Amino acid sequence: MDQRRSQDSPRREPIRSPGLWIGMAVIVLAGVPFYLPAGSVHPMLLGLPYWMAISVLFTVLFAAFVSWICLRRWNVVEPEEQAAARDGGEMR
């Protein structure tokens, strides 16, 4: 899994990025279909009310977004681990 992180890249923590928080908030708010008419269950999509299909879609989108953040935007390798990997030795 080291191919996803560059050993020379600085330590990054996406928790400090307001854009990622805004993206997560938008996905969560879009996944709660409060903007649809009250009491509506029609039309049906694959046998499910369309509000449920919207919720499931945005739940999967949220999981994909958080996975992308963890895999691509987060460099969690500590400096000691980087030094050990560079020297070819093990950490103590």
Short mmCIF file of N, CA, C and O in Angstrom, two decimals:
data_model
loop_
_atom_site.label_atom_id
_atom_site.label_comp_id
_atom_site.label_asym_id
_atom_site.label_seq_id
_atom_site.Cartn_x
_atom_site.Cartn_y
_atom_site.Cartn_z
N MET A 1 0.80 -1.21 0.00
CA MET A 1 0.00 0.00 0.00
C MET A 1 0.84 1.26 0.00
O MET A 1 0.31 2.33 0.00
N ASP A 2 2.16 1.12 0.00
CA ASP A 2 3.01 2.30 0.02
C ASP A 2 3.02 3.04 -1.30
O ASP A 2 3.51 4.14 -1.38
N GLN A 3 2.47 2.42 -2.38
CA GLN A 3 2.46 3.10 -3.64
C GLN A 3 1.53 4.31 -3.64
O GLN A 3 1.64 5.19 -4.45
N ARG A 4 0.63 4.40 -2.69
CA ARG A 4 -0.29 5.53 -2.65
C ARG A 4 0.31 6.74 -1.97
O ARG A 4 -0.20 7.83 -2.09
N ARG A 5 1.41 6.58 -1.26
CA ARG A 5 2.04 7.69 -0.55
C ARG A 5 3.47 7.86 -1.03
O ARG A 5 4.21 6.90 -1.13
N SER A 6 3.84 9.05 -1.27
CA SER A 6 5.23 9.33 -1.59
C SER A 6 6.00 9.50 -0.30
O SER A 6 5.57 10.17 0.62
N GLN A 7 7.17 8.90 -0.24
CA GLN A 7 7.98 9.00 0.96
C GLN A 7 8.50 10.42 1.16
O GLN A 7 8.89 10.80 2.25
N ASP A 8 8.55 11.19 0.08
CA ASP A 8 9.06 12.55 0.18
C ASP A 8 7.96 13.58 0.41
O ASP A 8 8.24 14.75 0.59
N SER A 9 6.72 13.16 0.40
CA SER A 9 5.62 14.13 0.56
C SER A 9 5.48 14.52 2.04
O SER A 9 5.72 13.70 2.93
N PRO A 10 5.12 15.75 2.29
CA PRO A 10 4.95 16.18 3.67
C PRO A 10 3.73 15.53 4.31
O PRO A 10 2.83 15.07 3.62
N ARG A 11 3.71 15.53 5.61
CA ARG A 11 2.59 14.95 6.35
C ARG A 11 1.36 15.83 6.14
O ARG A 11 1.41 17.04 6.33
N ARG A 12 0.28 15.22 5.72
CA ARG A 12 -0.96 15.95 5.45
C ARG A 12 -2.08 15.35 6.26
O ARG A 12 -2.21 14.14 6.35
N GLU A 13 -2.90 16.20 6.81
CA GLU A 13 -4.09 15.75 7.51
C GLU A 13 -5.28 16.50 6.95
O GLU A 13 -5.38 17.71 7.09
N PRO A 14 -6.20 15.79 6.30
CA PRO A 14 -7.32 16.48 5.66
C PRO A 14 -8.31 17.09 6.64
O PRO A 14 -9.16 17.88 6.23
N ILE A 15 -8.18 16.77 7.92
CA ILE A 15 -9.10 17.34 8.89
C ILE A 15 -8.96 18.86 8.95
O ILE A 15 -9.88 19.56 9.34
N ARG A 16 -7.84 19.37 8.50
CA ARG A 16 -7.60 20.81 8.51
C ARG A 16 -8.07 21.50 7.23
O ARG A 16 -7.92 22.70 7.09
N SER A 17 -8.63 20.76 6.30
CA SER A 17 -9.08 21.31 5.03
C SER A 17 -10.58 21.60 5.07
O SER A 17 -11.39 20.67 5.10
N PRO A 18 -10.98 22.87 5.04
CA PRO A 18 -12.41 23.18 5.10
C PRO A 18 -13.18 22.69 3.88
O PRO A 18 -14.37 22.39 3.96
N GLY A 19 -12.53 22.57 2.73
CA GLY A 19 -13.21 22.10 1.53
C GLY A 19 -13.73 20.68 1.67
O GLY A 19 -14.80 20.34 1.18
N LEU A 20 -12.95 19.83 2.33
CA LEU A 20 -13.39 18.46 2.54
C LEU A 20 -14.57 18.39 3.50
O LEU A 20 -15.50 17.60 3.31
N TRP A 21 -14.56 19.23 4.53
CA TRP A 21 -15.69 19.28 5.48
C TRP A 21 -16.95 19.77 4.76
O TRP A 21 -18.05 19.25 5.01
N ILE A 22 -16.80 20.75 3.89
CA ILE A 22 -17.96 21.25 3.14
C ILE A 22 -18.50 20.17 2.23
O ILE A 22 -19.72 19.96 2.15
N GLY A 23 -17.61 19.44 1.56
CA GLY A 23 -18.05 18.34 0.70
C GLY A 23 -18.80 17.27 1.46
O GLY A 23 -19.83 16.78 1.01
N MET A 24 -18.29 16.92 2.64
CA MET A 24 -18.97 15.92 3.46
C MET A 24 -20.34 16.41 3.92
O MET A 24 -21.31 15.65 3.92
N ALA A 25 -20.42 17.67 4.30
CA ALA A 25 -21.70 18.23 4.76
C ALA A 25 -22.72 18.25 3.63
O ALA A 25 -23.90 17.93 3.84
N VAL A 26 -22.28 18.61 2.43
CA VAL A 26 -23.21 18.64 1.29
C VAL A 26 -23.73 17.24 0.98
O VAL A 26 -24.94 17.06 0.74
N ILE A 27 -22.86 16.25 1.01
CA ILE A 27 -23.28 14.87 0.73
C ILE A 27 -24.27 14.40 1.79
O ILE A 27 -25.29 13.78 1.48
N VAL A 28 -23.99 14.68 3.06
CA VAL A 28 -24.90 14.25 4.14
C VAL A 28 -26.25 14.94 4.01
O VAL A 28 -27.30 14.31 4.13
N LEU A 29 -26.24 16.24 3.77
CA LEU A 29 -27.51 16.97 3.64
C LEU A 29 -28.30 16.53 2.42
O LEU A 29 -29.53 16.46 2.46
N ALA A 30 -27.62 16.23 1.32
CA ALA A 30 -28.32 15.76 0.13
C ALA A 30 -28.89 14.36 0.34
O ALA A 30 -29.89 13.99 -0.28
N GLY A 31 -28.28 13.58 1.22
CA GLY A 31 -28.74 12.22 1.49
C GLY A 31 -29.95 12.15 2.39
O GLY A 31 -30.58 11.11 2.50
N VAL A 32 -30.30 13.26 3.03
CA VAL A 32 -31.50 13.31 3.86
C VAL A 32 -32.55 14.07 3.04
O VAL A 32 -32.51 15.28 2.97
N PRO A 33 -33.45 13.37 2.41
CA PRO A 33 -34.34 14.02 1.44
C PRO A 33 -35.46 14.85 2.09
O PRO A 33 -36.64 14.64 1.86
N PHE A 34 -35.08 15.83 2.88
CA PHE A 34 -36.04 16.74 3.49
C PHE A 34 -36.63 17.70 2.46
O PHE A 34 -37.64 18.33 2.72
N TYR A 35 -36.01 17.81 1.32
CA TYR A 35 -36.43 18.73 0.28
C TYR A 35 -37.52 18.15 -0.61
O TYR A 35 -38.04 18.84 -1.48
N LEU A 36 -37.88 16.87 -0.39
CA LEU A 36 -38.94 16.24 -1.17
C LEU A 36 -40.29 16.50 -0.51
O LEU A 36 -40.37 16.79 0.69
N PRO A 37 -41.38 16.40 -1.26
CA PRO A 37 -42.71 16.61 -0.68
C PRO A 37 -43.00 15.60 0.44
O PRO A 37 -42.64 14.43 0.34
N ALA A 38 -43.67 16.05 1.47
CA ALA A 38 -43.98 15.19 2.62
C ALA A 38 -44.97 14.11 2.23
O ALA A 38 -45.93 14.35 1.50
N GLY A 39 -44.72 12.90 2.72
CA GLY A 39 -45.64 11.79 2.52
C GLY A 39 -45.62 11.18 1.13
O GLY A 39 -46.51 10.41 0.79
N SER A 40 -44.65 11.51 0.32
CA SER A 40 -44.63 10.96 -1.03
C SER A 40 -43.82 9.66 -1.06
O SER A 40 -42.74 9.57 -0.51
N VAL A 41 -44.41 8.64 -1.70
CA VAL A 41 -43.72 7.37 -1.86
C VAL A 41 -43.65 6.96 -3.33
O VAL A 41 -43.04 5.97 -3.65
N HIS A 42 -44.30 7.70 -4.18
CA HIS A 42 -44.29 7.37 -5.61
C HIS A 42 -43.50 8.44 -6.33
O HIS A 42 -43.54 9.60 -5.95
N PRO A 43 -42.76 8.17 -7.33
CA PRO A 43 -42.58 6.91 -8.03
C PRO A 43 -41.67 5.96 -7.26
O PRO A 43 -40.93 6.37 -6.38
N MET A 44 -41.77 4.72 -7.65
CA MET A 44 -40.94 3.68 -7.05
C MET A 44 -39.76 3.40 -7.97
O MET A 44 -39.90 3.42 -9.19
N LEU A 45 -38.61 3.15 -7.39
CA LEU A 45 -37.41 2.78 -8.14
C LEU A 45 -36.96 1.41 -7.66
O LEU A 45 -36.55 1.26 -6.50
N LEU A 46 -37.03 0.42 -8.52
CA LEU A 46 -36.66 -0.95 -8.18
C LEU A 46 -37.42 -1.45 -6.95
O LEU A 46 -36.87 -2.16 -6.10
N GLY A 47 -38.64 -1.06 -6.81
CA GLY A 47 -39.47 -1.50 -5.70
C GLY A 47 -39.29 -0.71 -4.42
O GLY A 47 -39.88 -1.04 -3.40
N LEU A 48 -38.47 0.32 -4.45
CA LEU A 48 -38.22 1.15 -3.27
C LEU A 48 -38.75 2.56 -3.52
O LEU A 48 -38.71 3.04 -4.65
N PRO A 49 -39.22 3.22 -2.48
CA PRO A 49 -39.60 4.62 -2.67
C PRO A 49 -38.37 5.43 -3.11
O PRO A 49 -37.25 5.15 -2.70
N TYR A 50 -38.59 6.41 -3.96
CA TYR A 50 -37.45 7.14 -4.52
C TYR A 50 -36.66 7.89 -3.46
O TYR A 50 -35.45 8.09 -3.62
N TRP A 51 -37.27 8.27 -2.34
CA TRP A 51 -36.50 8.93 -1.29
C TRP A 51 -35.49 7.98 -0.68
O TRP A 51 -34.39 8.38 -0.29
N MET A 52 -35.83 6.69 -0.62
CA MET A 52 -34.89 5.70 -0.07
C MET A 52 -33.75 5.47 -1.05
O MET A 52 -32.59 5.31 -0.65
N ALA A 53 -34.07 5.44 -2.34
CA ALA A 53 -33.02 5.28 -3.35
C ALA A 53 -32.05 6.45 -3.29
O ALA A 53 -30.83 6.27 -3.42
N ILE A 54 -32.56 7.66 -3.07
CA ILE A 54 -31.70 8.84 -2.92
C ILE A 54 -30.80 8.69 -1.70
O ILE A 54 -29.60 8.96 -1.76
N SER A 55 -31.36 8.25 -0.59
CA SER A 55 -30.58 8.07 0.63
C SER A 55 -29.48 7.02 0.45
O SER A 55 -28.34 7.22 0.89
N VAL A 56 -29.81 5.91 -0.18
CA VAL A 56 -28.82 4.85 -0.41
C VAL A 56 -27.72 5.36 -1.35
O VAL A 56 -26.53 5.13 -1.10
N LEU A 57 -28.08 6.07 -2.39
CA LEU A 57 -27.11 6.61 -3.33
C LEU A 57 -26.12 7.55 -2.63
O LEU A 57 -24.90 7.43 -2.80
N PHE A 58 -26.63 8.45 -1.80
CA PHE A 58 -25.74 9.39 -1.12
C PHE A 58 -24.95 8.73 0.01
O PHE A 58 -23.87 9.19 0.34
N THR A 59 -25.45 7.65 0.57
CA THR A 59 -24.68 6.89 1.56
C THR A 59 -23.47 6.25 0.89
O THR A 59 -22.35 6.30 1.43
N VAL A 60 -23.68 5.66 -0.27
CA VAL A 60 -22.57 5.06 -1.02
C VAL A 60 -21.60 6.15 -1.47
O VAL A 60 -20.38 5.97 -1.39
N LEU A 61 -22.11 7.29 -1.90
CA LEU A 61 -21.26 8.40 -2.30
C LEU A 61 -20.42 8.91 -1.13
O LEU A 61 -19.23 9.19 -1.28
N PHE A 62 -21.01 8.99 0.05
CA PHE A 62 -20.29 9.42 1.25
C PHE A 62 -19.17 8.44 1.58
O PHE A 62 -18.05 8.84 1.89
N ALA A 63 -19.47 7.14 1.52
CA ALA A 63 -18.45 6.13 1.81
C ALA A 63 -17.31 6.21 0.79
O ALA A 63 -16.13 6.11 1.16
N ALA A 64 -17.62 6.41 -0.47
CA ALA A 64 -16.59 6.54 -1.50
C ALA A 64 -15.75 7.79 -1.27
O ALA A 64 -14.52 7.77 -1.42
N PHE A 65 -16.38 8.89 -0.89
CA PHE A 65 -15.67 10.14 -0.65
C PHE A 65 -14.71 10.01 0.53
O PHE A 65 -13.55 10.42 0.45
N VAL A 66 -15.17 9.42 1.62
CA VAL A 66 -14.31 9.24 2.79
C VAL A 66 -13.17 8.27 2.46
O VAL A 66 -12.03 8.48 2.89
N SER A 67 -13.45 7.24 1.69
CA SER A 67 -12.38 6.31 1.28
C SER A 67 -11.35 7.03 0.43
O SER A 67 -10.14 6.82 0.60
N TRP A 68 -11.79 7.87 -0.49
CA TRP A 68 -10.88 8.63 -1.33
C TRP A 68 -10.01 9.56 -0.47
O TRP A 68 -8.80 9.66 -0.70
N ILE A 69 -10.62 10.19 0.52
CA ILE A 69 -9.86 11.07 1.42
C ILE A 69 -8.77 10.27 2.13
O ILE A 69 -7.61 10.69 2.18
N CYS A 70 -9.13 9.12 2.66
CA CYS A 70 -8.16 8.31 3.40
C CYS A 70 -7.05 7.78 2.51
O CYS A 70 -5.90 7.72 2.93
N LEU A 71 -7.38 7.40 1.29
CA LEU A 71 -6.37 6.81 0.41
C LEU A 71 -5.50 7.83 -0.30
O LEU A 71 -4.32 7.60 -0.51
N ARG A 72 -6.07 8.96 -0.68
CA ARG A 72 -5.33 9.89 -1.54
C ARG A 72 -4.91 11.19 -0.87
O ARG A 72 -3.95 11.81 -1.29
N ARG A 73 -5.64 11.64 0.12
CA ARG A 73 -5.38 12.95 0.68
C ARG A 73 -4.71 12.92 2.05
O ARG A 73 -4.38 13.95 2.59
N TRP A 74 -4.52 11.74 2.59
CA TRP A 74 -4.02 11.63 3.95
C TRP A 74 -2.68 10.93 3.94
O TRP A 74 -2.58 9.75 3.60
N ASN A 75 -1.64 11.61 4.32
CA ASN A 75 -0.33 11.01 4.46
C ASN A 75 -0.09 10.87 5.95
O ASN A 75 0.29 11.82 6.62
N VAL A 76 -0.32 9.68 6.48
CA VAL A 76 -0.25 9.48 7.93
C VAL A 76 1.05 8.82 8.37
O VAL A 76 1.18 8.47 9.53
N VAL A 77 1.99 8.68 7.47
CA VAL A 77 3.27 8.08 7.83
C VAL A 77 4.02 9.07 8.71
O VAL A 77 4.23 10.22 8.35
N GLU A 78 4.39 8.62 9.86
CA GLU A 78 5.12 9.46 10.81
C GLU A 78 6.56 9.64 10.35
O GLU A 78 7.10 8.78 9.65
N PRO A 79 7.22 10.72 10.75
CA PRO A 79 8.61 10.95 10.35
C PRO A 79 9.55 9.80 10.73
O PRO A 79 10.46 9.46 9.98
N GLU A 80 9.31 9.17 11.89
CA GLU A 80 10.16 8.05 12.30
C GLU A 80 9.99 6.87 11.34
O GLU A 80 10.96 6.18 11.01
N GLU A 81 8.75 6.62 10.90
CA GLU A 81 8.50 5.53 9.97
C GLU A 81 9.14 5.83 8.62
O GLU A 81 9.67 4.94 7.97
N GLN A 82 9.08 7.08 8.20
CA GLN A 82 9.71 7.46 6.94
C GLN A 82 11.22 7.26 7.02
O GLN A 82 11.83 6.76 6.08
N ALA A 83 11.82 7.66 8.12
CA ALA A 83 13.27 7.49 8.28
C ALA A 83 13.65 6.01 8.30
O ALA A 83 14.64 5.61 7.70
N ALA A 84 12.86 5.19 8.97
CA ALA A 84 13.14 3.76 9.03
C ALA A 84 13.01 3.12 7.65
O ALA A 84 13.82 2.28 7.26
N ALA A 85 11.99 3.53 6.90
CA ALA A 85 11.81 2.99 5.56
C ALA A 85 12.93 3.44 4.64
O ALA A 85 13.40 2.67 3.79
N ARG A 86 13.38 4.67 4.79
CA ARG A 86 14.47 5.20 3.97
C ARG A 86 15.78 4.47 4.27
O ARG A 86 16.56 4.16 3.39
N ASP A 87 16.03 4.19 5.56
CA ASP A 87 17.26 3.51 5.96
C ASP A 87 17.20 2.00 5.77
O ASP A 87 18.21 1.32 5.89
N GLY A 88 16.02 1.49 5.51
CA GLY A 88 15.86 0.06 5.31
C GLY A 88 15.80 -0.73 6.60
O GLY A 88 15.80 -1.95 6.58
N GLY A 89 15.72 -0.05 7.73
CA GLY A 89 15.65 -0.73 9.02
C GLY A 89 14.24 -0.76 9.56
O GLY A 89 13.30 -0.32 8.91
N GLU A 90 14.12 -1.32 10.71
CA GLU A 90 12.82 -1.40 11.37
C GLU A 90 12.73 -0.35 12.45
O GLU A 90 13.73 0.09 13.00
N MET A 91 11.49 0.04 12.78
CA MET A 91 11.28 0.98 13.89
C MET A 91 11.43 0.25 15.20
O MET A 91 11.22 -0.94 15.32
N ARG A 92 11.78 1.00 16.21
CA ARG A 92 11.88 0.43 17.56
C ARG A 92 10.67 0.74 18.35
O ARG A 92 10.02 1.65 18.29
#
